[in-house]
PDB file of C-alpha atoms in Angstrom:
ATOM      1  CA  ASP L 157       4.910  -1.084  -4.610  1.00 64.00           C
ATOM      2  CA  ILE L 158       2.979  -4.058  -3.076  1.00 77.00           C
ATOM      3  CA  LEU L 159       0.154  -4.466  -5.555  1.00 77.00           C
ATOM      4  CA  GLU L 160       3.026  -4.050  -8.691  1.00 75.00           C
ATOM      5  CA  GLU L 161       4.737  -7.014  -6.572  1.00 76.00           C
ATOM      6  CA  MET L 162       1.402  -9.350  -6.938  1.00 77.00           C
ATOM      7  CA  GLY L 163      -0.046 -10.947  -9.539  1.00 77.00           C
ATOM      8  CA  PRO L 164      -2.550  -8.631 -11.854  1.00 78.00           C
ATOM      9  CA  ASP L 165      -5.050 -11.697 -10.701  1.00 75.00           C
ATOM     10  CA  GLU L 166      -4.651 -11.036  -7.276  1.00 81.00           C
ATOM     11  CA  ALA L 167      -4.244  -7.111  -6.986  1.00 83.00           C
ATOM     12  CA  ALA L 168      -7.522  -7.268  -8.964  1.00 81.00           C
ATOM     13  CA  ASP L 169      -9.052  -9.206  -6.133  1.00 79.00           C
ATOM     14  CA  LEU L 170      -7.832  -7.277  -3.113  1.00 81.00           C
ATOM     15  CA  LEU L 171      -8.824  -4.102  -4.658  1.00 83.00           C
ATOM     16  CA  ALA L 172     -12.208  -5.283  -5.799  1.00 81.00           C
ATOM     17  CA  ASP L 173     -12.718  -6.228  -2.293  1.00 80.00           C
ATOM     18  CA  LEU L 174     -11.890  -2.124  -1.150  1.00 82.00           C
ATOM     19  CA  PRO L 175     -14.396   0.704  -1.352  1.00 84.00           C
ATOM     20  CA  LYS L 176     -14.098   1.595  -4.836  1.00 84.00           C
ATOM     21  CA  GLN L 177     -12.831   5.322  -4.195  1.00 85.00           C
ATOM     22  CA  THR L 178      -9.477   3.234  -2.409  1.00 85.00           C
ATOM     23  CA  SER L 179      -9.310   0.822  -5.067  1.00 81.00           C
ATOM     24  CA  THR L 180      -9.191   4.047  -7.333  1.00 83.00           C
ATOM     25  CA  GLN L 181      -6.838   5.609  -5.605  1.00 84.00           C
ATOM     26  CA  LEU L 182      -4.475   2.834  -5.283  1.00 86.00           C
ATOM     27  CA  LEU L 183      -4.987   1.782  -9.090  1.00 82.00           C
ATOM     28  CA  GLU L 184      -3.794   5.899 -10.197  1.00 83.00           C
ATOM     29  CA  LEU L 185      -0.630   5.117  -7.754  1.00 83.00           C
ATOM     30  CA  MET L 186       0.646   2.041  -9.608  1.00 81.00           C
ATOM     31  CA  GLU L 187       2.713   1.861 -13.033  1.00 81.00           C
ATOM     32  CA  ASP L 188       0.864   3.149 -16.105  1.00 78.00           C
ATOM     33  CA  GLU L 189       0.979  -0.922 -17.555  1.00 78.00           C
ATOM     34  CA  ASP L 190       0.701  -2.685 -13.984  1.00 78.00           C
ATOM     35  CA  ALA L 191      -2.598  -0.706 -13.606  1.00 81.00           C
ATOM     36  CA  ALA L 192      -3.815  -1.527 -17.278  1.00 81.00           C
ATOM     37  CA  ASP L 193      -3.418  -5.248 -16.540  1.00 79.00           C
ATOM     38  CA  VAL L 194      -5.149  -5.326 -13.107  1.00 82.00           C
ATOM     39  CA  ARG L 195      -7.971  -2.553 -14.927  1.00 82.00           C
ATOM     40  CA  SER L 196      -8.980  -5.422 -17.122  1.00 81.00           C
ATOM     41  CA  LEU L 197      -9.313  -7.706 -14.892  1.00 82.00           C
ATOM     42  CA  LEU L 198     -11.594  -5.299 -12.685  1.00 82.00           C
ATOM     43  CA  ARG L 199     -13.873  -5.082 -15.553  1.00 88.00           C
ATOM     44  CA  TYR L 200     -15.146  -8.690 -15.739  1.00 91.00           C
ATOM     45  CA  PRO L 201     -17.254 -10.388 -12.656  1.00 91.00           C
ATOM     46  CA  GLU L 202     -15.468 -11.887  -9.869  1.00 86.00           C
ATOM     47  CA  ASP L 203     -17.096 -15.361 -10.244  1.00 89.00           C
ATOM     48  CA  SER L 204     -16.416 -15.646 -14.292  1.00 94.00           C
ATOM     49  CA  ALA L 205     -13.168 -16.917 -16.162  1.00 96.00           C
ATOM     50  CA  GLY L 206     -11.824 -12.833 -16.601  1.00 95.00           C
ATOM     51  CA  GLY L 207     -12.755 -12.545 -12.969  1.00 91.00           C
ATOM     52  CA  ILE L 208     -10.377 -15.197 -11.939  1.00 91.00           C
ATOM     53  CA  MET L 209      -7.650 -15.464 -15.149  1.00 92.00           C
ATOM     54  CA  THR L 210      -4.065 -13.665 -14.834  1.00 89.00           C
ATOM     55  CA  THR L 211      -2.690 -11.910 -17.829  1.00 88.00           C
ATOM     56  CA  GLU L 212       0.948 -13.410 -17.220  1.00 87.00           C
ATOM     57  CA  PHE L 213       1.073 -16.321 -19.665  1.00 91.00           C
ATOM     58  CA  ALA L 214       3.636 -17.649 -22.463  1.00 90.00           C
ATOM     59  CA  CYS L 215       2.851 -16.636 -25.753  1.00 93.00           C
ATOM     60  CA  VAL L 216       4.827 -17.122 -28.812  1.00 95.00           C
ATOM     61  CA  PRO L 217       3.900 -15.946 -32.550  1.00 96.00           C
ATOM     62  CA  ASP L 218       2.522 -19.010 -34.630  1.00 95.00           C
ATOM     63  CA  GLY L 219       5.006 -20.056 -37.504  1.00 93.00           C
ATOM     64  CA  LEU L 220       7.947 -20.704 -35.741  1.00 95.00           C
ATOM     65  CA  ARG L 221      10.149 -23.954 -35.420  1.00 96.00           C
ATOM     66  CA  ALA L 222      10.959 -25.135 -31.749  1.00 96.00           C
ATOM     67  CA  ALA L 223      14.388 -23.328 -31.448  1.00 97.00           C
ATOM     68  CA  GLU L 224      12.827 -20.128 -32.375  1.00 97.00           C
ATOM     69  CA  ALA L 225       9.875 -20.401 -30.025  1.00 96.00           C
ATOM     70  CA  LEU L 226      12.150 -21.331 -27.035  1.00 95.00           C
ATOM     71  CA  GLU L 227      14.489 -18.266 -27.676  1.00 96.00           C
ATOM     72  CA  TYR L 228      11.492 -16.018 -27.903  1.00 95.00           C
ATOM     73  CA  LEU L 229      10.630 -17.113 -24.467  1.00 94.00           C
ATOM     74  CA  ARG L 230      13.939 -16.637 -22.899  1.00 92.00           C
ATOM     75  CA  ARG L 231      13.346 -13.009 -23.911  1.00 93.00           C
ATOM     76  CA  SER L 232       9.933 -12.586 -23.259  1.00 90.00           C
ATOM     77  CA  PRO L 233       8.912 -10.222 -20.146  1.00 85.00           C
ATOM     78  CA  ASP L 234       5.549 -11.951 -20.630  1.00 80.00           C
ATOM     79  CA  ALA L 235       7.354 -15.511 -20.255  1.00 81.00           C
ATOM     80  CA  GLN L 236       9.216 -14.369 -17.193  1.00 78.00           C
ATOM     81  CA  ASP L 237       6.367 -13.630 -15.351  1.00 76.00           C
ATOM     82  CA  ASP L 238       4.577 -16.317 -15.968  1.00 74.00           C
ATOM     83  CA  GLU L 239       5.079 -18.682 -12.625  1.00 73.00           C
ATOM     84  CA  ALA L 240       3.182 -21.615 -13.774  1.00 75.00           C
ATOM     85  CA  MET L 241       4.231 -22.183 -17.290  1.00 87.00           C
ATOM     86  CA  TYR L 242       2.602 -25.354 -18.468  1.00 91.00           C
ATOM     87  CA  TYR L 243       1.151 -24.463 -21.869  1.00 95.00           C
ATOM     88  CA  VAL L 244       2.345 -22.565 -24.713  1.00 96.00           C
ATOM     89  CA  TYR L 245       0.283 -20.231 -26.643  1.00 96.00           C
ATOM     90  CA  LEU L 246       0.689 -19.470 -30.010  1.00 97.00           C
ATOM     91  CA  THR L 247      -0.689 -16.277 -31.372  1.00 96.00           C
ATOM     92  CA  ASN L 248      -1.248 -14.765 -34.452  1.00 96.00           C
ATOM     93  CA  ASP L 249      -0.137 -10.668 -35.073  1.00 94.00           C
ATOM     94  CA  THR L 250      -3.612  -9.632 -33.277  1.00 95.00           C
ATOM     95  CA  ARG L 251      -2.523 -12.337 -30.490  1.00 95.00           C
ATOM     96  CA  ARG L 252      -5.769 -14.504 -31.860  1.00 97.00           C
ATOM     97  CA  LEU L 253      -5.150 -17.932 -30.061  1.00 97.00           C
ATOM     98  CA  CYS L 254      -3.955 -20.147 -33.167  1.00 96.00           C
ATOM     99  CA  GLY L 255      -2.895 -23.023 -30.817  1.00 97.00           C
ATOM    100  CA  VAL L 256      -1.076 -24.491 -27.967  1.00 97.00           C
ATOM    101  CA  ILE L 257       1.873 -26.634 -27.011  1.00 97.00           C
ATOM    102  CA  SER L 258       2.885 -28.352 -23.786  1.00 95.00           C
ATOM    103  CA  LEU L 259       6.118 -26.521 -22.660  1.00 93.00           C
ATOM    104  CA  ARG L 260       7.531 -30.713 -22.383  1.00 94.00           C
ATOM    105  CA  ASP L 261       6.770 -30.912 -26.309  1.00 95.00           C
ATOM    106  CA  LEU L 262       8.505 -28.040 -26.638  1.00 95.00           C
ATOM    107  CA  VAL L 263      11.737 -28.445 -25.385  1.00 94.00           C
ATOM    108  CA  MET L 264      11.475 -31.993 -26.708  1.00 95.00           C
ATOM    109  CA  ALA L 265      10.678 -30.769 -30.241  1.00 95.00           C
ATOM    110  CA  PRO L 266      13.876 -31.025 -32.526  1.00 96.00           C
ATOM    111  CA  PRO L 267      15.142 -27.579 -32.729  1.00 96.00           C
ATOM    112  CA  ASP L 268      14.820 -26.875 -36.517  1.00 95.00           C
ATOM    113  CA  ALA L 269      11.248 -28.530 -36.476  1.00 91.00           C
ATOM    114  CA  PRO L 270       8.199 -26.736 -37.654  1.00 92.00           C
ATOM    115  CA  LEU L 271       6.112 -26.403 -34.488  1.00 90.00           C
ATOM    116  CA  ASP L 272       3.100 -27.847 -36.361  1.00 87.00           C
ATOM    117  CA  ALA L 273       3.439 -31.374 -35.881  1.00 85.00           C
ATOM    118  CA  TRP L 274       3.165 -30.561 -31.411  1.00 90.00           C
ATOM    119  CA  ILE L 275       0.565 -28.197 -32.067  1.00 94.00           C
ATOM    120  CA  GLN L 276      -3.062 -28.449 -30.765  1.00 95.00           C
ATOM    121  CA  ARG L 277      -4.515 -26.320 -33.243  1.00 94.00           C
ATOM    122  CA  GLU L 278      -8.070 -26.179 -31.847  1.00 94.00           C
ATOM    123  CA  PRO L 279      -7.467 -25.380 -28.165  1.00 96.00           C
ATOM    124  CA  VAL L 280     -10.701 -26.040 -25.624  1.00 97.00           C
ATOM    125  CA  ALA L 281     -10.766 -22.373 -24.298  1.00 98.00           C
ATOM    126  CA  VAL L 282     -13.831 -20.202 -22.586  1.00 98.00           C
ATOM    127  CA  GLY L 283     -15.330 -16.668 -22.657  1.00 98.00           C
ATOM    128  CA  PRO L 284     -14.203 -14.302 -20.181  1.00 98.00           C
ATOM    129  CA  TYR L 285     -17.369 -14.058 -19.160  1.00 97.00           C
ATOM    130  CA  THR L 286     -17.814 -18.280 -18.735  1.00 98.00           C
ATOM    131  CA  SER L 287     -18.479 -18.859 -15.003  1.00 96.00           C
ATOM    132  CA  GLN L 288     -15.928 -20.005 -12.983  1.00 94.00           C
ATOM    133  CA  GLU L 289     -17.984 -23.568 -12.735  1.00 94.00           C
ATOM    134  CA  GLU L 290     -17.757 -23.959 -16.053  1.00 96.00           C
ATOM    135  CA  VAL L 291     -14.268 -23.335 -16.452  1.00 97.00           C
ATOM    136  CA  ALA L 292     -13.433 -26.145 -13.370  1.00 95.00           C
ATOM    137  CA  TYR L 293     -15.564 -28.273 -14.770  1.00 95.00           C
ATOM    138  CA  LEU L 294     -13.703 -28.469 -18.452  1.00 97.00           C
ATOM    139  CA  VAL L 295     -10.170 -28.303 -16.603  1.00 96.00           C
ATOM    140  CA  ALA L 296     -11.353 -31.247 -14.669  1.00 93.00           C
ATOM    141  CA  LYS L 297     -13.056 -33.353 -18.253  1.00 95.00           C
ATOM    142  CA  TYR L 298      -9.976 -32.603 -19.844  1.00 96.00           C
ATOM    143  CA  ASP L 299      -7.488 -32.928 -17.800  1.00 95.00           C
ATOM    144  CA  LEU L 300      -5.590 -29.258 -17.925  1.00 96.00           C
ATOM    145  CA  LEU L 301      -3.106 -27.362 -15.970  1.00 95.00           C
ATOM    146  CA  SER L 302      -4.307 -24.180 -17.729  1.00 95.00           C
ATOM    147  CA  ILE L 303      -7.435 -22.916 -20.056  1.00 97.00           C
ATOM    148  CA  PRO L 304      -7.012 -20.201 -22.019  1.00 98.00           C
ATOM    149  CA  VAL L 305      -9.711 -17.162 -21.894  1.00 98.00           C
ATOM    150  CA  VAL L 306     -10.154 -15.779 -25.409  1.00 98.00           C
ATOM    151  CA  ASP L 307     -12.510 -12.495 -26.410  1.00 97.00           C
ATOM    152  CA  GLU L 308     -15.753 -15.110 -27.677  1.00 94.00           C
ATOM    153  CA  GLU L 309     -15.896 -12.395 -31.133  1.00 95.00           C
ATOM    154  CA  SER L 310     -12.394 -11.419 -31.934  1.00 95.00           C
ATOM    155  CA  GLY L 311     -10.818 -14.827 -30.688  1.00 95.00           C
ATOM    156  CA  GLU L 312      -7.821 -12.331 -28.869  1.00 97.00           C
ATOM    157  CA  LEU L 313      -6.045 -14.781 -26.260  1.00 97.00           C
ATOM    158  CA  LEU L 314      -7.052 -12.174 -23.121  1.00 96.00           C
ATOM    159  CA  GLY L 315      -5.426 -14.353 -20.335  1.00 95.00           C
ATOM    160  CA  ILE L 316      -5.009 -18.149 -18.660  1.00 95.00           C
ATOM    161  CA  VAL L 317      -7.129 -19.570 -15.766  1.00 95.00           C
ATOM    162  CA  THR L 318      -4.677 -21.934 -13.694  1.00 93.00           C
ATOM    163  CA  VAL L 319      -5.558 -25.175 -12.373  1.00 93.00           C
ATOM    164  CA  ASP L 320      -5.171 -23.741  -9.119  1.00 89.00           C
ATOM    165  CA  ASP L 321      -7.584 -20.998  -9.883  1.00 89.00           C
ATOM    166  CA  ALA L 322     -10.617 -23.143 -11.384  1.00 91.00           C
ATOM    167  CA  ILE L 323     -10.162 -25.548  -8.209  1.00 90.00           C
ATOM    168  CA  ASP L 324      -9.725 -22.491  -5.506  1.00 84.00           C
ATOM    169  CA  ALA L 325     -12.821 -20.512  -6.861  1.00 76.00           C
ATOM    170  CA  VAL L 326     -15.246 -23.685  -6.548  1.00 78.00           C
ATOM    171  CA  LEU L 327     -14.060 -25.262  -3.277  1.00 75.00           C
ATOM    172  CA  PRO L 328     -16.322 -24.252  -0.411  1.00 62.00           C
ATOM    173  CA  THR L 329     -14.331 -21.844   2.249  1.00 59.00           C
ATOM    174  CA  ALA L 330     -15.411 -24.244   4.669  1.00 53.00           C
ATOM    175  CA  TRP L 331     -13.284 -26.634   2.949  1.00 55.00           C
ATOM    176  CA  LYS L 332     -10.167 -24.693   2.080  1.00 53.00           C
ATOM    177  CA  LYS L 333      -9.921 -23.740   6.133  1.00 58.00           C
ATOM    178  CA  ARG L 334      -9.766 -27.422   6.275  1.00 60.00           C
ATOM    179  CA  LEU L 335      -7.151 -28.407   4.665  1.00 60.00           C
ATOM    180  CA  PRO L 336      -3.332 -28.554   5.217  1.00 63.00           C
ATOM    181  CA  ARG L 337      -0.949 -25.455   4.747  1.00 61.00           C
ATOM    182  CA  PHE L 338       2.321 -26.239   3.455  1.00 56.00           C
ATOM    183  CA  PHE L 339       3.910 -23.245   3.127  1.00 52.00           C
TER     184      PHE L 339
END
């Protein structure tokens, strides 16, 4: 139950640190959908974009108007699970990444307006095997709050790496211990 309450990326990190037999047993106890999310993350190297990404992010079908996109998000379980919704990703029916819009731009767009005027059609993205250092570099270079992780062949949106996970992945452990805890 505890693993299912964690985000899939956090559960995958925890299971990766356990002996193989123990992590396999724990995965078998999880709900099928939750276990599938965690298994998909465990197949990537720990120091790659796939290893630090989360599969909980907000996406809407491409081609919606602003009001339709907002309503879609209100009803979407994926959006409800997204604790750090900075961007909304637009995908086609095969989950290929078609663009991205900031949540602010989506909220400010006229309700009946097609989102095309606000969408960034070719967002900065990384593949699942991109190094965590490269992910952090791109997040910093383009001042991003999250970066999409896409399959290099199909263009399918696999997950996102949030800025905090990108920074956490490259900060030396000694620095992390010196940082004050606020909560």
